[in-house]
């Protein structure tokens, strides 16, 4: 979103560049574009023919260098070169804001002291005001920590143009990042495979324990059934013996009371009658 806003802000100056055929007009356009609010990307303006023609002007070639510094340079780059156009307060603040973006890429450069030195700010209040402006302009997302004199940056807007010759370094950075991603992905896949194997081993162990428990329970049930069968068999034989003995006794007692008994009784009666 910040890129779209910055490109829209640059559109009027791109249109004006077509009519800036003289070095003086082209240099004025550079000063206007770098002073305007919300213009943070300058590559398209930098590559227009009339702006590039400033390179051949002895009087205004420094304006082309100034535009290049706004496109991909820093406040230190501006201070290190001589004979550059003097900056207005708006240009000075904008170049300091743009210089915050590369400085914010490393946590070691986000101390108050380092930022104040790199941006030539006179006080911590001036630094905090600049950081606040950068946050509200959408250049960075950050929080201030006055107690520890630190600036904590969480995100940086892609609002700087690429300098000539920066592509190889960018490709190297992207390749290193890609290799780190591949390594991290390989580690994650190895961890997933290890977790899957451990889960499979636990499931195998659980099933093995279940089968062992089922075998023990089945053996216990079979043993109990065998004891009940044995007890039932022994109980049947005893009952048969008792029945036999009881039957024999009843038969014996029946014989005594049977006809023989009655005969004996009769005989006794006969004797008494006789």
PDB file of N, CA and C in Angstrom, residues 31-135:
ATOM      1  N   UNK A  31      14.533  18.895  -7.406  1.00  0.00           N
ATOM      2  CA  UNK A  31      14.364  19.509  -6.092  1.00  0.00           C
ATOM      3  C   UNK A  31      12.899  19.462  -5.643  1.00  0.00           C
ATOM      4  N   UNK A  32      11.979  19.654  -6.587  1.00  0.00           N
ATOM      5  CA  UNK A  32      10.556  19.596  -6.242  1.00  0.00           C
ATOM      6  C   UNK A  32      10.135  18.178  -5.850  1.00  0.00           C
ATOM      7  N   UNK A  33      10.586  17.189  -6.618  1.00  0.00           N
ATOM      8  CA  UNK A  33      10.190  15.804  -6.350  1.00  0.00           C
ATOM      9  C   UNK A  33      10.730  15.314  -5.011  1.00  0.00           C
ATOM     10  N   UNK A  34      11.958  15.679  -4.691  1.00  0.00           N
ATOM     11  CA  UNK A  34      12.549  15.214  -3.429  1.00  0.00           C
ATOM     12  C   UNK A  34      12.022  15.985  -2.222  1.00  0.00           C
ATOM     13  N   UNK A  35      11.351  17.104  -2.467  1.00  0.00           N
ATOM     14  CA  UNK A  35      10.776  17.883  -1.359  1.00  0.00           C
ATOM     15  C   UNK A  35       9.309  17.554  -1.119  1.00  0.00           C
ATOM     16  N   UNK A  36       8.636  16.968  -2.103  1.00  0.00           N
ATOM     17  CA  UNK A  36       7.188  16.748  -2.013  1.00  0.00           C
ATOM     18  C   UNK A  36       6.852  15.676  -0.974  1.00  0.00           C
ATOM     19  N   UNK A  37       5.703  15.816  -0.297  1.00  0.00           N
ATOM     20  CA  UNK A  37       5.279  14.791   0.650  1.00  0.00           C
ATOM     21  C   UNK A  37       4.971  13.469  -0.060  1.00  0.00           C
ATOM     22  N   UNK A  38       5.259  12.381   0.609  1.00  0.00           N
ATOM     23  CA  UNK A  38       4.897  11.024   0.167  1.00  0.00           C
ATOM     24  C   UNK A  38       5.684  10.520  -1.041  1.00  0.00           C
ATOM     25  N   UNK A  39       6.665  11.259  -1.524  1.00  0.00           N
ATOM     26  CA  UNK A  39       7.516  10.734  -2.607  1.00  0.00           C
ATOM     27  C   UNK A  39       8.738  10.066  -1.977  1.00  0.00           C
ATOM     28  N   UNK A  40       8.747   8.724  -2.028  1.00  0.00           N
ATOM     29  CA  UNK A  40       9.842   7.965  -1.439  1.00  0.00           C
ATOM     30  C   UNK A  40      10.513   7.031  -2.442  1.00  0.00           C
ATOM     31  N   UNK A  41       9.933   6.907  -3.639  1.00  0.00           N
ATOM     32  CA  UNK A  41      10.509   6.069  -4.695  1.00  0.00           C
ATOM     33  C   UNK A  41      10.805   6.966  -5.895  1.00  0.00           C
ATOM     34  N   UNK A  42      12.021   6.881  -6.428  1.00  0.00           N
ATOM     35  CA  UNK A  42      12.435   7.825  -7.470  1.00  0.00           C
ATOM     36  C   UNK A  42      13.020   7.149  -8.712  1.00  0.00           C
ATOM     37  N   UNK A  43      12.992   5.829  -8.780  1.00  0.00           N
ATOM     38  CA  UNK A  43      13.661   5.138  -9.882  1.00  0.00           C
ATOM     39  C   UNK A  43      13.073   5.523 -11.236  1.00  0.00           C
ATOM     40  N   UNK A  44      11.763   5.596 -11.330  1.00  0.00           N
ATOM     41  CA  UNK A  44      11.143   5.923 -12.621  1.00  0.00           C
ATOM     42  C   UNK A  44      11.531   7.330 -13.075  1.00  0.00           C
ATOM     43  N   UNK A  45      11.511   8.280 -12.158  1.00  0.00           N
ATOM     44  CA  UNK A  45      11.915   9.638 -12.507  1.00  0.00           C
ATOM     45  C   UNK A  45      13.395   9.683 -12.866  1.00  0.00           C
ATOM     46  N   UNK A  46      14.194   8.917 -12.143  1.00  0.00           N
ATOM     47  CA  UNK A  46      15.639   8.910 -12.360  1.00  0.00           C
ATOM     48  C   UNK A  46      15.997   8.445 -13.767  1.00  0.00           C
ATOM     49  N   UNK A  47      15.207   7.536 -14.338  1.00  0.00           N
ATOM     50  CA  UNK A  47      15.539   6.952 -15.630  1.00  0.00           C
ATOM     51  C   UNK A  47      14.868   7.655 -16.804  1.00  0.00           C
ATOM     52  N   UNK A  48      14.176   8.727 -16.550  1.00  0.00           N
ATOM     53  CA  UNK A  48      13.602   9.473 -17.674  1.00  0.00           C
ATOM     54  C   UNK A  48      14.730  10.164 -18.458  1.00  0.00           C
ATOM     55  N   UNK A  49      14.568  10.329 -19.766  1.00  0.00           N
ATOM     56  CA  UNK A  49      15.663  10.881 -20.595  1.00  0.00           C
ATOM     57  C   UNK A  49      16.124  12.268 -20.159  1.00  0.00           C
ATOM     58  N   UNK A  50      15.200  13.155 -19.865  1.00  0.00           N
ATOM     59  CA  UNK A  50      15.607  14.527 -19.531  1.00  0.00           C
ATOM     60  C   UNK A  50      16.356  14.591 -18.208  1.00  0.00           C
ATOM     61  N   UNK A  51      16.004  13.727 -17.271  1.00  0.00           N
ATOM     62  CA  UNK A  51      16.741  13.696 -15.997  1.00  0.00           C
ATOM     63  C   UNK A  51      18.125  13.092 -16.225  1.00  0.00           C
ATOM     64  N   UNK A  52      18.213  12.063 -17.050  1.00  0.00           N
ATOM     65  CA  UNK A  52      19.509  11.451 -17.343  1.00  0.00           C
ATOM     66  C   UNK A  52      20.436  12.418 -18.088  1.00  0.00           C
ATOM     67  N   UNK A  53      19.854  13.340 -18.814  1.00  0.00           N
ATOM     68  CA  UNK A  53      20.681  14.321 -19.538  1.00  0.00           C
ATOM     69  C   UNK A  53      21.449  15.245 -18.601  1.00  0.00           C
ATOM     70  N   UNK A  54      21.046  15.293 -17.330  1.00  0.00           N
ATOM     71  CA  UNK A  54      21.773  16.113 -16.361  1.00  0.00           C
ATOM     72  C   UNK A  54      23.207  15.621 -16.175  1.00  0.00           C
ATOM     73  N   UNK A  55      23.456  14.377 -16.514  1.00  0.00           N
ATOM     74  CA  UNK A  55      24.797  13.804 -16.359  1.00  0.00           C
ATOM     75  C   UNK A  55      25.810  14.544 -17.243  1.00  0.00           C
ATOM     76  N   UNK A  56      25.316  15.117 -18.326  1.00  0.00           N
ATOM     77  CA  UNK A  56      26.198  15.806 -19.265  1.00  0.00           C
ATOM     78  C   UNK A  56      26.305  17.299 -18.979  1.00  0.00           C
ATOM     79  N   UNK A  57      25.638  17.763 -17.924  1.00  0.00           N
ATOM     80  CA  UNK A  57      25.667  19.192 -17.591  1.00  0.00           C
ATOM     81  C   UNK A  57      26.683  19.444 -16.493  1.00  0.00           C
ATOM     82  N   UNK A  58      27.585  20.375 -16.745  1.00  0.00           N
ATOM     83  CA  UNK A  58      28.581  20.702 -15.731  1.00  0.00           C
ATOM     84  C   UNK A  58      27.963  21.397 -14.527  1.00  0.00           C
ATOM     85  N   UNK A  59      26.944  22.173 -14.735  1.00  0.00           N
ATOM     86  CA  UNK A  59      26.345  22.957 -13.656  1.00  0.00           C
ATOM     87  C   UNK A  59      25.327  22.174 -12.840  1.00  0.00           C
ATOM     88  N   UNK A  60      24.668  21.212 -13.475  1.00  0.00           N
ATOM     89  CA  UNK A  60      23.550  20.555 -12.787  1.00  0.00           C
ATOM     90  C   UNK A  60      23.702  19.037 -12.654  1.00  0.00           C
ATOM     91  N   UNK A  61      24.870  18.514 -12.944  1.00  0.00           N
ATOM     92  CA  UNK A  61      25.088  17.071 -12.774  1.00  0.00           C
ATOM     93  C   UNK A  61      24.932  16.650 -11.307  1.00  0.00           C
ATOM     94  N   UNK A  62      25.237  17.572 -10.393  1.00  0.00           N
ATOM     95  CA  UNK A  62      25.112  17.254  -8.959  1.00  0.00           C
ATOM     96  C   UNK A  62      23.658  16.968  -8.575  1.00  0.00           C
ATOM     97  N   UNK A  63      22.700  17.512  -9.317  1.00  0.00           N
ATOM     98  CA  UNK A  63      21.290  17.247  -9.021  1.00  0.00           C
ATOM     99  C   UNK A  63      20.931  15.797  -9.349  1.00  0.00           C
ATOM    100  N   UNK A  64      21.548  15.277 -10.395  1.00  0.00           N
ATOM    101  CA  UNK A  64      21.334  13.855 -10.697  1.00  0.00           C
ATOM    102  C   UNK A  64      21.913  12.979  -9.592  1.00  0.00           C
ATOM    103  N   UNK A  65      23.103  13.338  -9.107  1.00  0.00           N
ATOM    104  CA  UNK A  65      23.700  12.594  -7.982  1.00  0.00           C
ATOM    105  C   UNK A  65      22.815  12.678  -6.747  1.00  0.00           C
ATOM    106  N   UNK A  66      22.244  13.853  -6.506  1.00  0.00           N
ATOM    107  CA  UNK A  66      21.355  14.005  -5.359  1.00  0.00           C
ATOM    108  C   UNK A  66      20.137  13.108  -5.489  1.00  0.00           C
ATOM    109  N   UNK A  67      19.558  13.033  -6.683  1.00  0.00           N
ATOM    110  CA  UNK A  67      18.395  12.163  -6.892  1.00  0.00           C
ATOM    111  C   UNK A  67      18.759  10.699  -6.695  1.00  0.00           C
ATOM    112  N   UNK A  68      19.958  10.306  -7.091  1.00  0.00           N
ATOM    113  CA  UNK A  68      20.410   8.927  -6.873  1.00  0.00           C
ATOM    114  C   UNK A  68      20.539   8.626  -5.375  1.00  0.00           C
ATOM    115  N   UNK A  69      21.010   9.599  -4.609  1.00  0.00           N
ATOM    116  CA  UNK A  69      21.123   9.395  -3.159  1.00  0.00           C
ATOM    117  C   UNK A  69      19.732   9.235  -2.539  1.00  0.00           C
ATOM    118  N   UNK A  70      18.772  10.033  -2.986  1.00  0.00           N
ATOM    119  CA  UNK A  70      17.415   9.874  -2.491  1.00  0.00           C
ATOM    120  C   UNK A  70      16.816   8.522  -2.906  1.00  0.00           C
ATOM    121  N   UNK A  71      17.236   8.022  -4.056  1.00  0.00           N
ATOM    122  CA  UNK A  71      16.686   6.753  -4.536  1.00  0.00           C
ATOM    123  C   UNK A  71      17.229   5.568  -3.746  1.00  0.00           C
ATOM    124  N   UNK A  72      18.528   5.511  -3.506  1.00  0.00           N
ATOM    125  CA  UNK A  72      19.080   4.330  -2.832  1.00  0.00           C
ATOM    126  C   UNK A  72      20.203   4.650  -1.835  1.00  0.00           C
ATOM    127  N   UNK A  73      20.494   5.912  -1.623  1.00  0.00           N
ATOM    128  CA  UNK A  73      21.575   6.271  -0.708  1.00  0.00           C
ATOM    129  C   UNK A  73      21.084   6.595   0.693  1.00  0.00           C
ATOM    130  N   UNK A  74      21.972   7.155   1.498  1.00  0.00           N
ATOM    131  CA  UNK A  74      21.671   7.488   2.888  1.00  0.00           C
ATOM    132  C   UNK A  74      22.187   8.885   3.204  1.00  0.00           C
ATOM    133  N   UNK A  75      21.860   9.315   4.419  1.00  0.00           N
ATOM    134  CA  UNK A  75      22.346  10.614   4.874  1.00  0.00           C
ATOM    135  C   UNK A  75      23.871  10.652   4.897  1.00  0.00           C
ATOM    136  N   UNK A  76      24.521   9.568   5.254  1.00  0.00           N
ATOM    137  CA  UNK A  76      25.981   9.502   5.271  1.00  0.00           C
ATOM    138  C   UNK A  76      26.550   9.655   3.862  1.00  0.00           C
ATOM    139  N   UNK A  77      25.856   9.087   2.865  1.00  0.00           N
ATOM    140  CA  UNK A  77      26.305   9.249   1.478  1.00  0.00           C
ATOM    141  C   UNK A  77      26.255  10.726   1.068  1.00  0.00           C
ATOM    142  N   UNK A  78      25.192  11.384   1.482  1.00  0.00           N
ATOM    143  CA  UNK A  78      25.066  12.804   1.142  1.00  0.00           C
ATOM    144  C   UNK A  78      26.183  13.612   1.794  1.00  0.00           C
ATOM    145  N   UNK A  79      26.470  13.333   3.065  1.00  0.00           N
ATOM    146  CA  UNK A  79      27.489  14.098   3.782  1.00  0.00           C
ATOM    147  C   UNK A  79      28.900  13.806   3.278  1.00  0.00           C
ATOM    148  N   UNK A  80      29.088  12.641   2.682  1.00  0.00           N
ATOM    149  CA  UNK A  80      30.437  12.250   2.241  1.00  0.00           C
ATOM    150  C   UNK A  80      30.828  12.859   0.897  1.00  0.00           C
ATOM    151  N   UNK A  81      29.865  13.436   0.188  1.00  0.00           N
ATOM    152  CA  UNK A  81      30.163  13.992  -1.135  1.00  0.00           C
ATOM    153  C   UNK A  81      30.103  15.520  -1.098  1.00  0.00           C
ATOM    154  N   UNK A  82      30.958  16.100  -1.837  1.00  0.00           N
ATOM    155  CA  UNK A  82      31.029  17.569  -1.896  1.00  0.00           C
ATOM    156  C   UNK A  82      30.260  18.109  -3.103  1.00  0.00           C
ATOM    157  N   UNK A  83      29.977  19.391  -3.022  1.00  0.00           N
ATOM    158  CA  UNK A  83      29.357  20.129  -4.129  1.00  0.00           C
ATOM    159  C   UNK A  83      27.957  19.637  -4.492  1.00  0.00           C
ATOM    160  N   UNK A  84      27.284  19.046  -3.538  1.00  0.00           N
ATOM    161  CA  UNK A  84      25.893  18.661  -3.775  1.00  0.00           C
ATOM    162  C   UNK A  84      24.973  19.825  -3.410  1.00  0.00           C
ATOM    163  N   UNK A  85      23.797  19.892  -4.004  1.00  0.00           N
ATOM    164  CA  UNK A  85      22.872  20.983  -3.672  1.00  0.00           C
ATOM    165  C   UNK A  85      22.524  20.996  -2.189  1.00  0.00           C
ATOM    166  N   UNK A  86      22.352  22.172  -1.656  1.00  0.00           N
ATOM    167  CA  UNK A  86      21.954  22.315  -0.261  1.00  0.00           C
ATOM    168  C   UNK A  86      20.507  21.871  -0.101  1.00  0.00           C
ATOM    169  N   UNK A  87      20.254  21.157   0.967  1.00  0.00           N
ATOM    170  CA  UNK A  87      18.921  20.600   1.183  1.00  0.00           C
ATOM    171  C   UNK A  87      18.040  21.571   1.954  1.00  0.00           C
ATOM    172  N   UNK A  88      16.765  21.562   1.600  1.00  0.00           N
ATOM    173  CA  UNK A  88      15.765  22.285   2.378  1.00  0.00           C
ATOM    174  C   UNK A  88      15.432  21.474   3.620  1.00  0.00           C
ATOM    175  N   UNK A  89      14.766  22.058   4.607  1.00  0.00           N
ATOM    176  CA  UNK A  89      14.367  21.275   5.784  1.00  0.00           C
ATOM    177  C   UNK A  89      13.530  20.051   5.421  1.00  0.00           C
ATOM    178  N   UNK A  90      12.635  20.182   4.405  1.00  0.00           N
ATOM    179  CA  UNK A  90      11.820  19.050   3.989  1.00  0.00           C
ATOM    180  C   UNK A  90      12.683  17.942   3.378  1.00  0.00           C
ATOM    181  N   UNK A  91      13.648  18.334   2.549  1.00  0.00           N
ATOM    182  CA  UNK A  91      14.540  17.340   1.941  1.00  0.00           C
ATOM    183  C   UNK A  91      15.421  16.667   2.996  1.00  0.00           C
ATOM    184  N   UNK A  92      15.903  17.436   3.935  1.00  0.00           N
ATOM    185  CA  UNK A  92      16.755  16.888   4.990  1.00  0.00           C
ATOM    186  C   UNK A  92      15.991  15.837   5.779  1.00  0.00           C
ATOM    187  N   UNK A  93      14.766  16.157   6.190  1.00  0.00           N
ATOM    188  CA  UNK A  93      13.979  15.194   6.958  1.00  0.00           C
ATOM    189  C   UNK A  93      13.659  13.950   6.125  1.00  0.00           C
ATOM    190  N   UNK A  94      13.328  14.152   4.844  1.00  0.00           N
ATOM    191  CA  UNK A  94      12.992  12.992   4.013  1.00  0.00           C
ATOM    192  C   UNK A  94      14.190  12.076   3.847  1.00  0.00           C
ATOM    193  N   UNK A  95      15.373  12.643   3.618  1.00  0.00           N
ATOM    194  CA  UNK A  95      16.556  11.792   3.455  1.00  0.00           C
ATOM    195  C   UNK A  95      16.900  11.077   4.766  1.00  0.00           C
ATOM    196  N   UNK A  96      16.682  11.727   5.878  1.00  0.00           N
ATOM    197  CA  UNK A  96      16.891  11.062   7.168  1.00  0.00           C
ATOM    198  C   UNK A  96      15.877   9.935   7.365  1.00  0.00           C
ATOM    199  N   UNK A  97      14.634  10.159   6.954  1.00  0.00           N
ATOM    200  CA  UNK A  97      13.611   9.111   7.051  1.00  0.00           C
ATOM    201  C   UNK A  97      13.962   7.918   6.171  1.00  0.00           C
ATOM    202  N   UNK A  98      14.388   8.209   4.946  1.00  0.00           N
ATOM    203  CA  UNK A  98      14.766   7.124   4.050  1.00  0.00           C
ATOM    204  C   UNK A  98      15.991   6.373   4.557  1.00  0.00           C
ATOM    205  N   UNK A  99      16.899   7.084   5.236  1.00  0.00           N
ATOM    206  CA  UNK A  99      18.096   6.443   5.783  1.00  0.00           C
ATOM    207  C   UNK A  99      17.765   5.507   6.938  1.00  0.00           C
ATOM    208  N   UNK A 100      16.612   5.700   7.551  1.00  0.00           N
ATOM    209  CA  UNK A 100      16.195   4.811   8.641  1.00  0.00           C
ATOM    210  C   UNK A 100      15.952   3.386   8.151  1.00  0.00           C
ATOM    211  N   UNK A 101      15.519   3.242   6.901  1.00  0.00           N
ATOM    212  CA  UNK A 101      15.147   1.915   6.401  1.00  0.00           C
ATOM    213  C   UNK A 101      16.325   0.946   6.367  1.00  0.00           C
ATOM    214  N   UNK A 102      17.455   1.316   5.753  1.00  0.00           N
ATOM    215  CA  UNK A 102      18.595   0.377   5.819  1.00  0.00           C
ATOM    216  C   UNK A 102      19.165   0.230   7.225  1.00  0.00           C
ATOM    217  N   UNK A 103      19.101   1.285   8.034  1.00  0.00           N
ATOM    218  CA  UNK A 103      19.598   1.177   9.404  1.00  0.00           C
ATOM    219  C   UNK A 103      18.748   0.236  10.247  1.00  0.00           C
ATOM    220  N   UNK A 104      17.475   0.114   9.904  1.00  0.00           N
ATOM    221  CA  UNK A 104      16.559  -0.714  10.695  1.00  0.00           C
ATOM    222  C   UNK A 104      16.686  -2.198  10.406  1.00  0.00           C
ATOM    223  N   UNK A 105      17.502  -2.560   9.440  1.00  0.00           N
ATOM    224  CA  UNK A 105      17.651  -3.973   9.098  1.00  0.00           C
ATOM    225  C   UNK A 105      18.501  -4.740  10.089  1.00  0.00           C
ATOM    226  N   UNK A 106      19.256  -4.022  10.916  1.00  0.00           N
ATOM    227  CA  UNK A 106      20.106  -4.659  11.910  1.00  0.00           C
ATOM    228  C   UNK A 106      19.763  -4.125  13.289  1.00  0.00           C
ATOM    229  N   UNK A 107      19.568  -5.046  14.241  1.00  0.00           N
ATOM    230  CA  UNK A 107      19.213  -4.630  15.596  1.00  0.00           C
ATOM    231  C   UNK A 107      20.366  -3.886  16.283  1.00  0.00           C
ATOM    232  N   UNK A 108      21.572  -4.139  15.824  1.00  0.00           N
ATOM    233  CA  UNK A 108      22.712  -3.490  16.472  1.00  0.00           C
ATOM    234  C   UNK A 108      22.778  -1.997  16.163  1.00  0.00           C
ATOM    235  N   UNK A 109      22.063  -1.556  15.140  1.00  0.00           N
ATOM    236  CA  UNK A 109      22.107  -0.142  14.765  1.00  0.00           C
ATOM    237  C   UNK A 109      20.926   0.648  15.313  1.00  0.00           C
ATOM    238  N   UNK A 110      20.127   0.045  16.164  1.00  0.00           N
ATOM    239  CA  UNK A 110      18.895   0.704  16.607  1.00  0.00           C
ATOM    240  C   UNK A 110      18.999   1.302  18.007  1.00  0.00           C
ATOM    241  N   UNK A 111      20.192   1.576  18.442  1.00  0.00           N
ATOM    242  CA  UNK A 111      20.351   2.308  19.695  1.00  0.00           C
ATOM    243  C   UNK A 111      20.218   3.796  19.425  1.00  0.00           C
ATOM    244  N   UNK A 112      19.799   4.519  20.424  1.00  0.00           N
ATOM    245  CA  UNK A 112      19.655   5.965  20.271  1.00  0.00           C
ATOM    246  C   UNK A 112      20.967   6.604  19.828  1.00  0.00           C
ATOM    247  N   UNK A 113      22.057   6.205  20.459  1.00  0.00           N
ATOM    248  CA  UNK A 113      23.347   6.838  20.171  1.00  0.00           C
ATOM    249  C   UNK A 113      23.771   6.602  18.729  1.00  0.00           C
ATOM    250  N   UNK A 114      23.597   5.363  18.245  1.00  0.00           N
ATOM    251  CA  UNK A 114      24.009   5.058  16.872  1.00  0.00           C
ATOM    252  C   UNK A 114      23.147   5.817  15.870  1.00  0.00           C
ATOM    253  N   UNK A 115      21.847   5.833  16.078  1.00  0.00           N
ATOM    254  CA  UNK A 115      20.952   6.528  15.152  1.00  0.00           C
ATOM    255  C   UNK A 115      21.217   8.034  15.148  1.00  0.00           C
ATOM    256  N   UNK A 116      21.444   8.592  16.313  1.00  0.00           N
ATOM    257  CA  UNK A 116      21.713  10.038  16.371  1.00  0.00           C
ATOM    258  C   UNK A 116      22.999  10.387  15.636  1.00  0.00           C
ATOM    259  N   UNK A 117      24.003   9.508  15.733  1.00  0.00           N
ATOM    260  CA  UNK A 117      25.265   9.756  15.028  1.00  0.00           C
ATOM    261  C   UNK A 117      25.096   9.589  13.519  1.00  0.00           C
ATOM    262  N   UNK A 118      24.420   8.500  13.098  1.00  0.00           N
ATOM    263  CA  UNK A 118      24.268   8.214  11.671  1.00  0.00           C
ATOM    264  C   UNK A 118      23.419   9.257  10.963  1.00  0.00           C
ATOM    265  N   UNK A 119      22.432   9.823  11.688  1.00  0.00           N
ATOM    266  CA  UNK A 119      21.509  10.774  11.064  1.00  0.00           C
ATOM    267  C   UNK A 119      21.818  12.218  11.443  1.00  0.00           C
ATOM    268  N   UNK A 120      22.855  12.418  12.230  1.00  0.00           N
ATOM    269  CA  UNK A 120      23.253  13.762  12.680  1.00  0.00           C
ATOM    270  C   UNK A 120      22.090  14.507  13.322  1.00  0.00           C
ATOM    271  N   UNK A 121      21.503  13.878  14.305  1.00  0.00           N
ATOM    272  CA  UNK A 121      20.401  14.492  15.047  1.00  0.00           C
ATOM    273  C   UNK A 121      20.949  15.100  16.330  1.00  0.00           C
ATOM    274  N   UNK A 122      20.457  16.252  16.716  1.00  0.00           N
ATOM    275  CA  UNK A 122      21.071  16.964  17.845  1.00  0.00           C
ATOM    276  C   UNK A 122      20.667  16.435  19.215  1.00  0.00           C
ATOM    277  N   UNK A 123      19.537  15.738  19.326  1.00  0.00           N
ATOM    278  CA  UNK A 123      19.068  15.326  20.643  1.00  0.00           C
ATOM    279  C   UNK A 123      18.189  14.082  20.517  1.00  0.00           C
ATOM    280  N   UNK A 124      17.950  13.442  21.677  1.00  0.00           N
ATOM    281  CA  UNK A 124      17.062  12.274  21.688  1.00  0.00           C
ATOM    282  C   UNK A 124      15.635  12.667  21.320  1.00  0.00           C
ATOM    283  N   UNK A 125      15.232  13.876  21.680  1.00  0.00           N
ATOM    284  CA  UNK A 125      13.900  14.335  21.314  1.00  0.00           C
ATOM    285  C   UNK A 125      13.755  14.427  19.800  1.00  0.00           C
ATOM    286  N   UNK A 126      14.772  14.935  19.119  1.00  0.00           N
ATOM    287  CA  UNK A 126      14.741  15.016  17.661  1.00  0.00           C
ATOM    288  C   UNK A 126      14.670  13.616  17.043  1.00  0.00           C
ATOM    289  N   UNK A 127      15.392  12.672  17.636  1.00  0.00           N
ATOM    290  CA  UNK A 127      15.347  11.295  17.141  1.00  0.00           C
ATOM    291  C   UNK A 127      13.959  10.700  17.326  1.00  0.00           C
ATOM    292  N   UNK A 128      13.388  10.868  18.499  1.00  0.00           N
ATOM    293  CA  UNK A 128      12.065  10.313  18.761  1.00  0.00           C
ATOM    294  C   UNK A 128      11.011  10.937  17.854  1.00  0.00           C
ATOM    295  N   UNK A 129      11.146  12.224  17.565  1.00  0.00           N
ATOM    296  CA  UNK A 129      10.207  12.865  16.645  1.00  0.00           C
ATOM    297  C   UNK A 129      10.362  12.297  15.233  1.00  0.00           C
ATOM    298  N   UNK A 130      11.599  12.034  14.815  1.00  0.00           N
ATOM    299  CA  UNK A 130      11.830  11.464  13.488  1.00  0.00           C
ATOM    300  C   UNK A 130      11.263  10.041  13.406  1.00  0.00           C
ATOM    301  N   UNK A 131      11.474   9.241  14.447  1.00  0.00           N
ATOM    302  CA  UNK A 131      10.949   7.869  14.469  1.00  0.00           C
ATOM    303  C   UNK A 131       9.421   7.899  14.424  1.00  0.00           C
ATOM    304  N   UNK A 132       8.824   8.811  15.174  1.00  0.00           N
ATOM    305  CA  UNK A 132       7.363   8.932  15.177  1.00  0.00           C
ATOM    306  C   UNK A 132       6.844   9.310  13.791  1.00  0.00           C
ATOM    307  N   UNK A 133       7.534  10.227  13.127  1.00  0.00           N
ATOM    308  CA  UNK A 133       7.147  10.612  11.766  1.00  0.00           C
ATOM    309  C   UNK A 133       7.263   9.430  10.813  1.00  0.00           C
ATOM    310  N   UNK A 134       8.317   8.637  10.959  1.00  0.00           N
ATOM    311  CA  UNK A 134       8.494   7.462  10.100  1.00  0.00           C
ATOM    312  C   UNK A 134       7.380   6.443  10.317  1.00  0.00           C
ATOM    313  N   UNK A 135       6.960   6.295  11.562  1.00  0.00           N
ATOM    314  CA  UNK A 135       5.883   5.349  11.861  1.00  0.00           C
ATOM    315  C   UNK A 135       4.570   5.817  11.247  1.00  0.00           C
TER     316      UNK A 135
END
